[in-house]
């Protein structure tokens, strides 16, 4: 995570498929810092192979908080046959 020149927060995500089969039609549906949503969403990732990684980048408005402040990052998405979500505590860049 870093701040862009215009103070937005650029979030670089790594999506991991730790399963034994490929996850197809993976779509990132929501990325939020606090209550502020990132763009562009939804974001089609495609297929993530078994034990493989995929990358995504989302931009959240800088008004999510001041640099050094504590916050939360919530990520949700779908794939054929299921959904995923994770929430993490973060320190804003």
PDB file of N, CA and C in Angstrom:
ATOM      1  N   UNK A   1       0.837  -1.162   0.000  1.00  0.00           N
ATOM      2  CA  UNK A   1       0.000   0.000   0.000  1.00  0.00           C
ATOM      3  C   UNK A   1       0.892   1.239   0.000  1.00  0.00           C
ATOM      4  N   UNK A   2       0.458   2.231  -0.758  1.00  0.00           N
ATOM      5  CA  UNK A   2       1.196   3.487  -0.778  1.00  0.00           C
ATOM      6  C   UNK A   2       0.247   4.614  -1.156  1.00  0.00           C
ATOM      7  N   UNK A   3       0.685   5.838  -0.956  1.00  0.00           N
ATOM      8  CA  UNK A   3      -0.085   7.017  -1.364  1.00  0.00           C
ATOM      9  C   UNK A   3       0.358   7.424  -2.763  1.00  0.00           C
ATOM     10  N   UNK A   4      -0.618   7.789  -3.586  1.00  0.00           N
ATOM     11  CA  UNK A   4      -0.306   8.296  -4.917  1.00  0.00           C
ATOM     12  C   UNK A   4       0.010   9.784  -4.811  1.00  0.00           C
ATOM     13  N   UNK A   5       0.411  10.381  -5.927  1.00  0.00           N
ATOM     14  CA  UNK A   5       0.751  11.803  -5.947  1.00  0.00           C
ATOM     15  C   UNK A   5      -0.441  12.672  -5.546  1.00  0.00           C
ATOM     16  N   UNK A   6      -1.666  12.192  -5.795  1.00  0.00           N
ATOM     17  CA  UNK A   6      -2.845  12.978  -5.429  1.00  0.00           C
ATOM     18  C   UNK A   6      -3.457  12.508  -4.099  1.00  0.00           C
ATOM     19  N   UNK A   7      -2.672  11.817  -3.268  1.00  0.00           N
ATOM     20  CA  UNK A   7      -3.003  11.404  -1.907  1.00  0.00           C
ATOM     21  C   UNK A   7      -3.967  10.221  -1.815  1.00  0.00           C
ATOM     22  N   UNK A   8      -4.355   9.614  -2.939  1.00  0.00           N
ATOM     23  CA  UNK A   8      -5.171   8.410  -2.870  1.00  0.00           C
ATOM     24  C   UNK A   8      -4.321   7.252  -2.362  1.00  0.00           C
ATOM     25  N   UNK A   9      -4.975   6.231  -1.845  1.00  0.00           N
ATOM     26  CA  UNK A   9      -4.274   5.059  -1.317  1.00  0.00           C
ATOM     27  C   UNK A   9      -4.331   3.948  -2.365  1.00  0.00           C
ATOM     28  N   UNK A  10      -3.179   3.545  -2.840  1.00  0.00           N
ATOM     29  CA  UNK A  10      -3.086   2.496  -3.854  1.00  0.00           C
ATOM     30  C   UNK A  10      -2.824   1.183  -3.129  1.00  0.00           C
ATOM     31  N   UNK A  11      -3.771   0.253  -3.263  1.00  0.00           N
ATOM     32  CA  UNK A  11      -3.705  -1.031  -2.570  1.00  0.00           C
ATOM     33  C   UNK A  11      -3.326  -2.112  -3.578  1.00  0.00           C
ATOM     34  N   UNK A  12      -2.185  -2.759  -3.359  1.00  0.00           N
ATOM     35  CA  UNK A  12      -1.739  -3.869  -4.206  1.00  0.00           C
ATOM     36  C   UNK A  12      -2.096  -5.162  -3.478  1.00  0.00           C
ATOM     37  N   UNK A  13      -2.979  -5.944  -4.081  1.00  0.00           N
ATOM     38  CA  UNK A  13      -3.456  -7.179  -3.457  1.00  0.00           C
ATOM     39  C   UNK A  13      -2.844  -8.392  -4.136  1.00  0.00           C
ATOM     40  N   UNK A  14      -2.550  -9.398  -3.352  1.00  0.00           N
ATOM     41  CA  UNK A  14      -2.159 -10.702  -3.866  1.00  0.00           C
ATOM     42  C   UNK A  14      -3.226 -11.685  -3.436  1.00  0.00           C
ATOM     43  N   UNK A  15      -3.905 -12.273  -4.409  1.00  0.00           N
ATOM     44  CA  UNK A  15      -4.934 -13.269  -4.128  1.00  0.00           C
ATOM     45  C   UNK A  15      -4.309 -14.638  -4.273  1.00  0.00           C
ATOM     46  N   UNK A  16      -4.492 -15.480  -3.280  1.00  0.00           N
ATOM     47  CA  UNK A  16      -3.882 -16.811  -3.275  1.00  0.00           C
ATOM     48  C   UNK A  16      -4.957 -17.887  -3.322  1.00  0.00           C
ATOM     49  N   UNK A  17      -4.729 -18.891  -4.148  1.00  0.00           N
ATOM     50  CA  UNK A  17      -5.584 -20.074  -4.176  1.00  0.00           C
ATOM     51  C   UNK A  17      -4.773 -21.217  -3.572  1.00  0.00           C
ATOM     52  N   UNK A  18      -5.079 -21.560  -2.337  1.00  0.00           N
ATOM     53  CA  UNK A  18      -4.359 -22.635  -1.662  1.00  0.00           C
ATOM     54  C   UNK A  18      -5.041 -23.985  -1.863  1.00  0.00           C
ATOM     55  N   UNK A  19      -6.087 -24.008  -2.698  1.00  0.00           N
ATOM     56  CA  UNK A  19      -6.836 -25.233  -2.937  1.00  0.00           C
ATOM     57  C   UNK A  19      -6.132 -26.184  -3.888  1.00  0.00           C
ATOM     58  N   UNK A  20      -6.709 -27.370  -3.990  1.00  0.00           N
ATOM     59  CA  UNK A  20      -6.134 -28.417  -4.843  1.00  0.00           C
ATOM     60  C   UNK A  20      -6.596 -28.326  -6.289  1.00  0.00           C
ATOM     61  N   UNK A  21      -7.583 -27.479  -6.569  1.00  0.00           N
ATOM     62  CA  UNK A  21      -8.064 -27.285  -7.935  1.00  0.00           C
ATOM     63  C   UNK A  21      -8.063 -25.798  -8.259  1.00  0.00           C
ATOM     64  N   UNK A  22      -8.097 -25.495  -9.541  1.00  0.00           N
ATOM     65  CA  UNK A  22      -8.121 -24.099  -9.981  1.00  0.00           C
ATOM     66  C   UNK A  22      -9.419 -23.433  -9.551  1.00  0.00           C
ATOM     67  N   UNK A  23      -9.341 -22.154  -9.241  1.00  0.00           N
ATOM     68  CA  UNK A  23     -10.522 -21.336  -8.942  1.00  0.00           C
ATOM     69  C   UNK A  23     -10.824 -20.536 -10.210  1.00  0.00           C
ATOM     70  N   UNK A  24     -11.976 -20.788 -10.806  1.00  0.00           N
ATOM     71  CA  UNK A  24     -12.309 -20.109 -12.061  1.00  0.00           C
ATOM     72  C   UNK A  24     -13.278 -18.960 -11.833  1.00  0.00           C
ATOM     73  N   UNK A  25     -13.272 -18.036 -12.778  1.00  0.00           N
ATOM     74  CA  UNK A  25     -14.141 -16.858 -12.748  1.00  0.00           C
ATOM     75  C   UNK A  25     -14.000 -16.056 -11.453  1.00  0.00           C
ATOM     76  N   UNK A  26     -12.774 -15.852 -11.023  1.00  0.00           N
ATOM     77  CA  UNK A  26     -12.523 -15.084  -9.795  1.00  0.00           C
ATOM     78  C   UNK A  26     -12.796 -13.608 -10.091  1.00  0.00           C
ATOM     79  N   UNK A  27     -13.613 -13.006  -9.241  1.00  0.00           N
ATOM     80  CA  UNK A  27     -13.946 -11.594  -9.376  1.00  0.00           C
ATOM     81  C   UNK A  27     -13.801 -10.914  -8.020  1.00  0.00           C
ATOM     82  N   UNK A  28     -13.058  -9.837  -7.998  1.00  0.00           N
ATOM     83  CA  UNK A  28     -12.915  -9.002  -6.803  1.00  0.00           C
ATOM     84  C   UNK A  28     -14.132  -8.084  -6.783  1.00  0.00           C
ATOM     85  N   UNK A  29     -14.980  -8.185  -5.749  1.00  0.00           N
ATOM     86  CA  UNK A  29     -16.230  -7.422  -5.746  1.00  0.00           C
ATOM     87  C   UNK A  29     -16.207  -6.196  -4.849  1.00  0.00           C
ATOM     88  N   UNK A  30     -15.388  -6.211  -3.797  1.00  0.00           N
ATOM     89  CA  UNK A  30     -15.345  -5.071  -2.885  1.00  0.00           C
ATOM     90  C   UNK A  30     -13.979  -4.982  -2.211  1.00  0.00           C
ATOM     91  N   UNK A  31     -13.457  -3.773  -2.154  1.00  0.00           N
ATOM     92  CA  UNK A  31     -12.252  -3.484  -1.370  1.00  0.00           C
ATOM     93  C   UNK A  31     -12.550  -2.176  -0.647  1.00  0.00           C
ATOM     94  N   UNK A  32     -12.480  -2.223   0.682  1.00  0.00           N
ATOM     95  CA  UNK A  32     -12.785  -1.032   1.470  1.00  0.00           C
ATOM     96  C   UNK A  32     -11.721  -0.803   2.525  1.00  0.00           C
ATOM     97  N   UNK A  33     -11.377   0.457   2.709  1.00  0.00           N
ATOM     98  CA  UNK A  33     -10.613   0.885   3.873  1.00  0.00           C
ATOM     99  C   UNK A  33     -11.617   1.649   4.713  1.00  0.00           C
ATOM    100  N   UNK A  34     -11.919   1.100   5.881  1.00  0.00           N
ATOM    101  CA  UNK A  34     -13.014   1.658   6.674  1.00  0.00           C
ATOM    102  C   UNK A  34     -14.303   1.505   5.897  1.00  0.00           C
ATOM    103  N   UNK A  35     -14.977   2.615   5.633  1.00  0.00           N
ATOM    104  CA  UNK A  35     -16.235   2.579   4.877  1.00  0.00           C
ATOM    105  C   UNK A  35     -16.073   3.030   3.436  1.00  0.00           C
ATOM    106  N   UNK A  36     -14.845   3.422   3.045  1.00  0.00           N
ATOM    107  CA  UNK A  36     -14.626   3.947   1.694  1.00  0.00           C
ATOM    108  C   UNK A  36     -14.221   2.843   0.729  1.00  0.00           C
ATOM    109  N   UNK A  37     -14.922   2.782  -0.397  1.00  0.00           N
ATOM    110  CA  UNK A  37     -14.689   1.745  -1.407  1.00  0.00           C
ATOM    111  C   UNK A  37     -13.607   2.134  -2.389  1.00  0.00           C
ATOM    112  N   UNK A  38     -12.922   1.114  -2.874  1.00  0.00           N
ATOM    113  CA  UNK A  38     -11.900   1.291  -3.891  1.00  0.00           C
ATOM    114  C   UNK A  38     -12.465   1.159  -5.292  1.00  0.00           C
ATOM    115  N   UNK A  39     -11.673   1.580  -6.260  1.00  0.00           N
ATOM    116  CA  UNK A  39     -12.022   1.453  -7.676  1.00  0.00           C
ATOM    117  C   UNK A  39     -10.798   0.948  -8.426  1.00  0.00           C
ATOM    118  N   UNK A  40     -10.892   0.319  -9.546  1.00  0.00           N
ATOM    119  CA  UNK A  40     -12.123  -0.067 -10.233  1.00  0.00           C
ATOM    120  C   UNK A  40     -12.650  -1.389  -9.683  1.00  0.00           C
ATOM    121  N   UNK A  41     -13.950  -1.459  -9.477  1.00  0.00           N
ATOM    122  CA  UNK A  41     -14.616  -2.680  -9.024  1.00  0.00           C
ATOM    123  C   UNK A  41     -15.971  -2.781  -9.692  1.00  0.00           C
ATOM    124  N   UNK A  42     -16.493  -3.961  -9.965  1.00  0.00           N
ATOM    125  CA  UNK A  42     -15.827  -5.242  -9.775  1.00  0.00           C
ATOM    126  C   UNK A  42     -14.629  -5.372 -10.713  1.00  0.00           C
ATOM    127  N   UNK A  43     -13.708  -6.238 -10.349  1.00  0.00           N
ATOM    128  CA  UNK A  43     -12.497  -6.456 -11.128  1.00  0.00           C
ATOM    129  C   UNK A  43     -12.372  -7.955 -11.425  1.00  0.00           C
ATOM    130  N   UNK A  44     -12.415  -8.299 -12.714  1.00  0.00           N
ATOM    131  CA  UNK A  44     -12.316  -9.696 -13.115  1.00  0.00           C
ATOM    132  C   UNK A  44     -10.864 -10.138 -13.072  1.00  0.00           C
ATOM    133  N   UNK A  45     -10.598 -11.181 -12.307  1.00  0.00           N
ATOM    134  CA  UNK A  45      -9.248 -11.715 -12.169  1.00  0.00           C
ATOM    135  C   UNK A  45      -9.045 -12.896 -13.113  1.00  0.00           C
ATOM    136  N   UNK A  46     -10.103 -13.686 -13.327  1.00  0.00           N
ATOM    137  CA  UNK A  46     -10.006 -14.860 -14.195  1.00  0.00           C
ATOM    138  C   UNK A  46      -9.782 -16.113 -13.370  1.00  0.00           C
ATOM    139  N   UNK A  47      -8.968 -17.018 -13.872  1.00  0.00           N
ATOM    140  CA  UNK A  47      -8.698 -18.280 -13.186  1.00  0.00           C
ATOM    141  C   UNK A  47      -7.387 -18.187 -12.423  1.00  0.00           C
ATOM    142  N   UNK A  48      -7.419 -18.649 -11.178  1.00  0.00           N
ATOM    143  CA  UNK A  48      -6.208 -18.756 -10.371  1.00  0.00           C
ATOM    144  C   UNK A  48      -5.961 -20.247 -10.178  1.00  0.00           C
ATOM    145  N   UNK A  49      -4.851 -20.717 -10.674  1.00  0.00           N
ATOM    146  CA  UNK A  49      -4.528 -22.135 -10.596  1.00  0.00           C
ATOM    147  C   UNK A  49      -4.343 -22.621  -9.173  1.00  0.00           C
ATOM    148  N   UNK A  50      -4.311 -23.934  -9.016  1.00  0.00           N
ATOM    149  CA  UNK A  50      -4.061 -24.548  -7.716  1.00  0.00           C
ATOM    150  C   UNK A  50      -2.711 -24.088  -7.169  1.00  0.00           C
ATOM    151  N   UNK A  51      -2.701 -23.677  -5.916  1.00  0.00           N
ATOM    152  CA  UNK A  51      -1.487 -23.183  -5.259  1.00  0.00           C
ATOM    153  C   UNK A  51      -0.811 -22.065  -6.044  1.00  0.00           C
ATOM    154  N   UNK A  52      -1.624 -21.184  -6.621  1.00  0.00           N
ATOM    155  CA  UNK A  52      -1.099 -20.082  -7.433  1.00  0.00           C
ATOM    156  C   UNK A  52      -1.568 -18.742  -6.867  1.00  0.00           C
ATOM    157  N   UNK A  53      -0.982 -17.680  -7.397  1.00  0.00           N
ATOM    158  CA  UNK A  53      -1.276 -16.315  -6.962  1.00  0.00           C
ATOM    159  C   UNK A  53      -1.737 -15.476  -8.139  1.00  0.00           C
ATOM    160  N   UNK A  54      -2.511 -14.431  -7.835  1.00  0.00           N
ATOM    161  CA  UNK A  54      -2.898 -13.435  -8.828  1.00  0.00           C
ATOM    162  C   UNK A  54      -2.792 -12.064  -8.172  1.00  0.00           C
ATOM    163  N   UNK A  55      -2.565 -11.050  -8.980  1.00  0.00           N
ATOM    164  CA  UNK A  55      -2.387  -9.688  -8.479  1.00  0.00           C
ATOM    165  C   UNK A  55      -3.561  -8.807  -8.897  1.00  0.00           C
ATOM    166  N   UNK A  56      -3.892  -7.839  -8.058  1.00  0.00           N
ATOM    167  CA  UNK A  56      -4.904  -6.832  -8.369  1.00  0.00           C
ATOM    168  C   UNK A  56      -4.496  -5.535  -7.691  1.00  0.00           C
ATOM    169  N   UNK A  57      -4.864  -4.423  -8.306  1.00  0.00           N
ATOM    170  CA  UNK A  57      -4.585  -3.104  -7.736  1.00  0.00           C
ATOM    171  C   UNK A  57      -5.874  -2.305  -7.698  1.00  0.00           C
ATOM    172  N   UNK A  58      -6.140  -1.685  -6.556  1.00  0.00           N
ATOM    173  CA  UNK A  58      -7.344  -0.891  -6.342  1.00  0.00           C
ATOM    174  C   UNK A  58      -6.927   0.421  -5.694  1.00  0.00           C
ATOM    175  N   UNK A  59      -7.630   1.496  -6.022  1.00  0.00           N
ATOM    176  CA  UNK A  59      -7.345   2.804  -5.445  1.00  0.00           C
ATOM    177  C   UNK A  59      -8.499   3.242  -4.550  1.00  0.00           C
ATOM    178  N   UNK A  60      -8.168   3.642  -3.314  1.00  0.00           N
ATOM    179  CA  UNK A  60      -9.150   4.094  -2.331  1.00  0.00           C
ATOM    180  C   UNK A  60      -8.877   5.573  -2.063  1.00  0.00           C
ATOM    181  N   UNK A  61      -9.931   6.384  -1.915  1.00  0.00           N
ATOM    182  CA  UNK A  61      -9.719   7.813  -1.640  1.00  0.00           C
ATOM    183  C   UNK A  61      -8.857   8.038  -0.394  1.00  0.00           C
ATOM    184  N   UNK A  62      -7.990   9.027  -0.475  1.00  0.00           N
ATOM    185  CA  UNK A  62      -7.100   9.363   0.628  1.00  0.00           C
ATOM    186  C   UNK A  62      -7.822   9.800   1.879  1.00  0.00           C
ATOM    187  N   UNK A  63      -9.088  10.188   1.735  1.00  0.00           N
ATOM    188  CA  UNK A  63      -9.874  10.603   2.894  1.00  0.00           C
ATOM    189  C   UNK A  63     -10.198   9.431   3.824  1.00  0.00           C
ATOM    190  N   UNK A  64      -9.742   8.219   3.480  1.00  0.00           N
ATOM    191  CA  UNK A  64      -9.935   7.048   4.349  1.00  0.00           C
ATOM    192  C   UNK A  64      -9.200   7.231   5.670  1.00  0.00           C
ATOM    193  N   UNK A  65      -8.203   8.101   5.692  1.00  0.00           N
ATOM    194  CA  UNK A  65      -7.489   8.347   6.939  1.00  0.00           C
ATOM    195  C   UNK A  65      -6.118   8.932   6.709  1.00  0.00           C
ATOM    196  N   UNK A  66      -5.567   9.469   7.758  1.00  0.00           N
ATOM    197  CA  UNK A  66      -4.252  10.105   7.696  1.00  0.00           C
ATOM    198  C   UNK A  66      -3.150   9.055   7.717  1.00  0.00           C
ATOM    199  N   UNK A  67      -2.018   9.410   7.149  1.00  0.00           N
ATOM    200  CA  UNK A  67      -0.855   8.519   7.168  1.00  0.00           C
ATOM    201  C   UNK A  67      -0.505   8.169   8.615  1.00  0.00           C
ATOM    202  N   UNK A  68      -0.258   6.893   8.851  1.00  0.00           N
ATOM    203  CA  UNK A  68       0.095   6.420  10.176  1.00  0.00           C
ATOM    204  C   UNK A  68      -1.090   6.016  11.039  1.00  0.00           C
ATOM    205  N   UNK A  69      -2.309   6.344  10.592  1.00  0.00           N
ATOM    206  CA  UNK A  69      -3.506   5.991  11.361  1.00  0.00           C
ATOM    207  C   UNK A  69      -3.827   4.505  11.216  1.00  0.00           C
ATOM    208  N   UNK A  70      -4.420   3.940  12.242  1.00  0.00           N
ATOM    209  CA  UNK A  70      -4.878   2.554  12.179  1.00  0.00           C
ATOM    210  C   UNK A  70      -6.180   2.497  11.395  1.00  0.00           C
ATOM    211  N   UNK A  71      -6.393   1.412  10.695  1.00  0.00           N
ATOM    212  CA  UNK A  71      -7.618   1.242   9.928  1.00  0.00           C
ATOM    213  C   UNK A  71      -7.878  -0.221   9.678  1.00  0.00           C
ATOM    214  N   UNK A  72      -8.896  -0.491   8.852  1.00  0.00           N
ATOM    215  CA  UNK A  72      -9.188  -1.864   8.474  1.00  0.00           C
ATOM    216  C   UNK A  72      -9.343  -1.942   6.960  1.00  0.00           C
ATOM    217  N   UNK A  73      -8.876  -3.038   6.408  1.00  0.00           N
ATOM    218  CA  UNK A  73      -8.979  -3.318   4.984  1.00  0.00           C
ATOM    219  C   UNK A  73      -9.857  -4.547   4.836  1.00  0.00           C
ATOM    220  N   UNK A  74     -10.974  -4.418   4.113  1.00  0.00           N
ATOM    221  CA  UNK A  74     -11.887  -5.538   3.879  1.00  0.00           C
ATOM    222  C   UNK A  74     -11.919  -5.838   2.385  1.00  0.00           C
ATOM    223  N   UNK A  75     -11.721  -7.108   2.037  1.00  0.00           N
ATOM    224  CA  UNK A  75     -11.681  -7.552   0.649  1.00  0.00           C
ATOM    225  C   UNK A  75     -12.682  -8.694   0.488  1.00  0.00           C
ATOM    226  N   UNK A  76     -13.543  -8.614  -0.528  1.00  0.00           N
ATOM    227  CA  UNK A  76     -14.477  -9.693  -0.812  1.00  0.00           C
ATOM    228  C   UNK A  76     -14.496  -9.990  -2.295  1.00  0.00           C
ATOM    229  N   UNK A  77     -14.906 -11.197  -2.624  1.00  0.00           N
ATOM    230  CA  UNK A  77     -14.988 -11.584  -4.015  1.00  0.00           C
ATOM    231  C   UNK A  77     -15.730 -12.891  -4.195  1.00  0.00           C
ATOM    232  N   UNK A  78     -15.818 -13.303  -5.451  1.00  0.00           N
ATOM    233  CA  UNK A  78     -16.505 -14.538  -5.805  1.00  0.00           C
ATOM    234  C   UNK A  78     -15.644 -15.359  -6.751  1.00  0.00           C
ATOM    235  N   UNK A  79     -15.972 -16.621  -6.846  1.00  0.00           N
ATOM    236  CA  UNK A  79     -15.400 -17.527  -7.842  1.00  0.00           C
ATOM    237  C   UNK A  79     -16.466 -18.576  -8.118  1.00  0.00           C
ATOM    238  N   UNK A  80     -16.327 -19.333  -9.168  1.00  0.00           N
ATOM    239  CA  UNK A  80     -17.320 -20.340  -9.488  1.00  0.00           C
ATOM    240  C   UNK A  80     -17.463 -21.297  -8.319  1.00  0.00           C
ATOM    241  N   UNK A  81     -18.639 -21.312  -7.713  1.00  0.00           N
ATOM    242  CA  UNK A  81     -18.909 -22.213  -6.607  1.00  0.00           C
ATOM    243  C   UNK A  81     -18.698 -21.642  -5.224  1.00  0.00           C
ATOM    244  N   UNK A  82     -18.326 -20.360  -5.108  1.00  0.00           N
ATOM    245  CA  UNK A  82     -18.113 -19.846  -3.764  1.00  0.00           C
ATOM    246  C   UNK A  82     -17.792 -18.372  -3.688  1.00  0.00           C
ATOM    247  N   UNK A  83     -17.479 -17.948  -2.470  1.00  0.00           N
ATOM    248  CA  UNK A  83     -17.099 -16.564  -2.196  1.00  0.00           C
ATOM    249  C   UNK A  83     -15.879 -16.565  -1.288  1.00  0.00           C
ATOM    250  N   UNK A  84     -15.232 -15.417  -1.185  1.00  0.00           N
ATOM    251  CA  UNK A  84     -14.122 -15.257  -0.245  1.00  0.00           C
ATOM    252  C   UNK A  84     -14.197 -13.868   0.364  1.00  0.00           C
ATOM    253  N   UNK A  85     -13.664 -13.743   1.567  1.00  0.00           N
ATOM    254  CA  UNK A  85     -13.586 -12.441   2.221  1.00  0.00           C
ATOM    255  C   UNK A  85     -12.509 -12.485   3.289  1.00  0.00           C
ATOM    256  N   UNK A  86     -11.906 -11.346   3.508  1.00  0.00           N
ATOM    257  CA  UNK A  86     -10.897 -11.212   4.553  1.00  0.00           C
ATOM    258  C   UNK A  86     -10.913  -9.759   5.033  1.00  0.00           C
ATOM    259  N   UNK A  87     -10.731  -9.585   6.325  1.00  0.00           N
ATOM    260  CA  UNK A  87     -10.604  -8.256   6.908  1.00  0.00           C
ATOM    261  C   UNK A  87      -9.311  -8.232   7.712  1.00  0.00           C
ATOM    262  N   UNK A  88      -8.525  -7.188   7.495  1.00  0.00           N
ATOM    263  CA  UNK A  88      -7.238  -7.068   8.178  1.00  0.00           C
ATOM    264  C   UNK A  88      -7.113  -5.682   8.810  1.00  0.00           C
ATOM    265  N   UNK A  89      -6.384  -5.638   9.919  1.00  0.00           N
ATOM    266  CA  UNK A  89      -6.021  -4.357  10.516  1.00  0.00           C
ATOM    267  C   UNK A  89      -4.806  -3.839   9.750  1.00  0.00           C
ATOM    268  N   UNK A  90      -4.821  -2.557   9.455  1.00  0.00           N
ATOM    269  CA  UNK A  90      -3.724  -1.966   8.696  1.00  0.00           C
ATOM    270  C   UNK A  90      -3.297  -0.657   9.340  1.00  0.00           C
ATOM    271  N   UNK A  91      -2.126  -0.208   8.956  1.00  0.00           N
ATOM    272  CA  UNK A  91      -1.667   1.143   9.248  1.00  0.00           C
ATOM    273  C   UNK A  91      -1.611   1.870   7.916  1.00  0.00           C
ATOM    274  N   UNK A  92      -2.321   2.974   7.810  1.00  0.00           N
ATOM    275  CA  UNK A  92      -2.416   3.695   6.547  1.00  0.00           C
ATOM    276  C   UNK A  92      -1.073   4.291   6.158  1.00  0.00           C
ATOM    277  N   UNK A  93      -0.772   4.217   4.878  1.00  0.00           N
ATOM    278  CA  UNK A  93       0.501   4.783   4.404  1.00  0.00           C
ATOM    279  C   UNK A  93       0.468   6.297   4.415  1.00  0.00           C
TER     280      UNK A  93
END
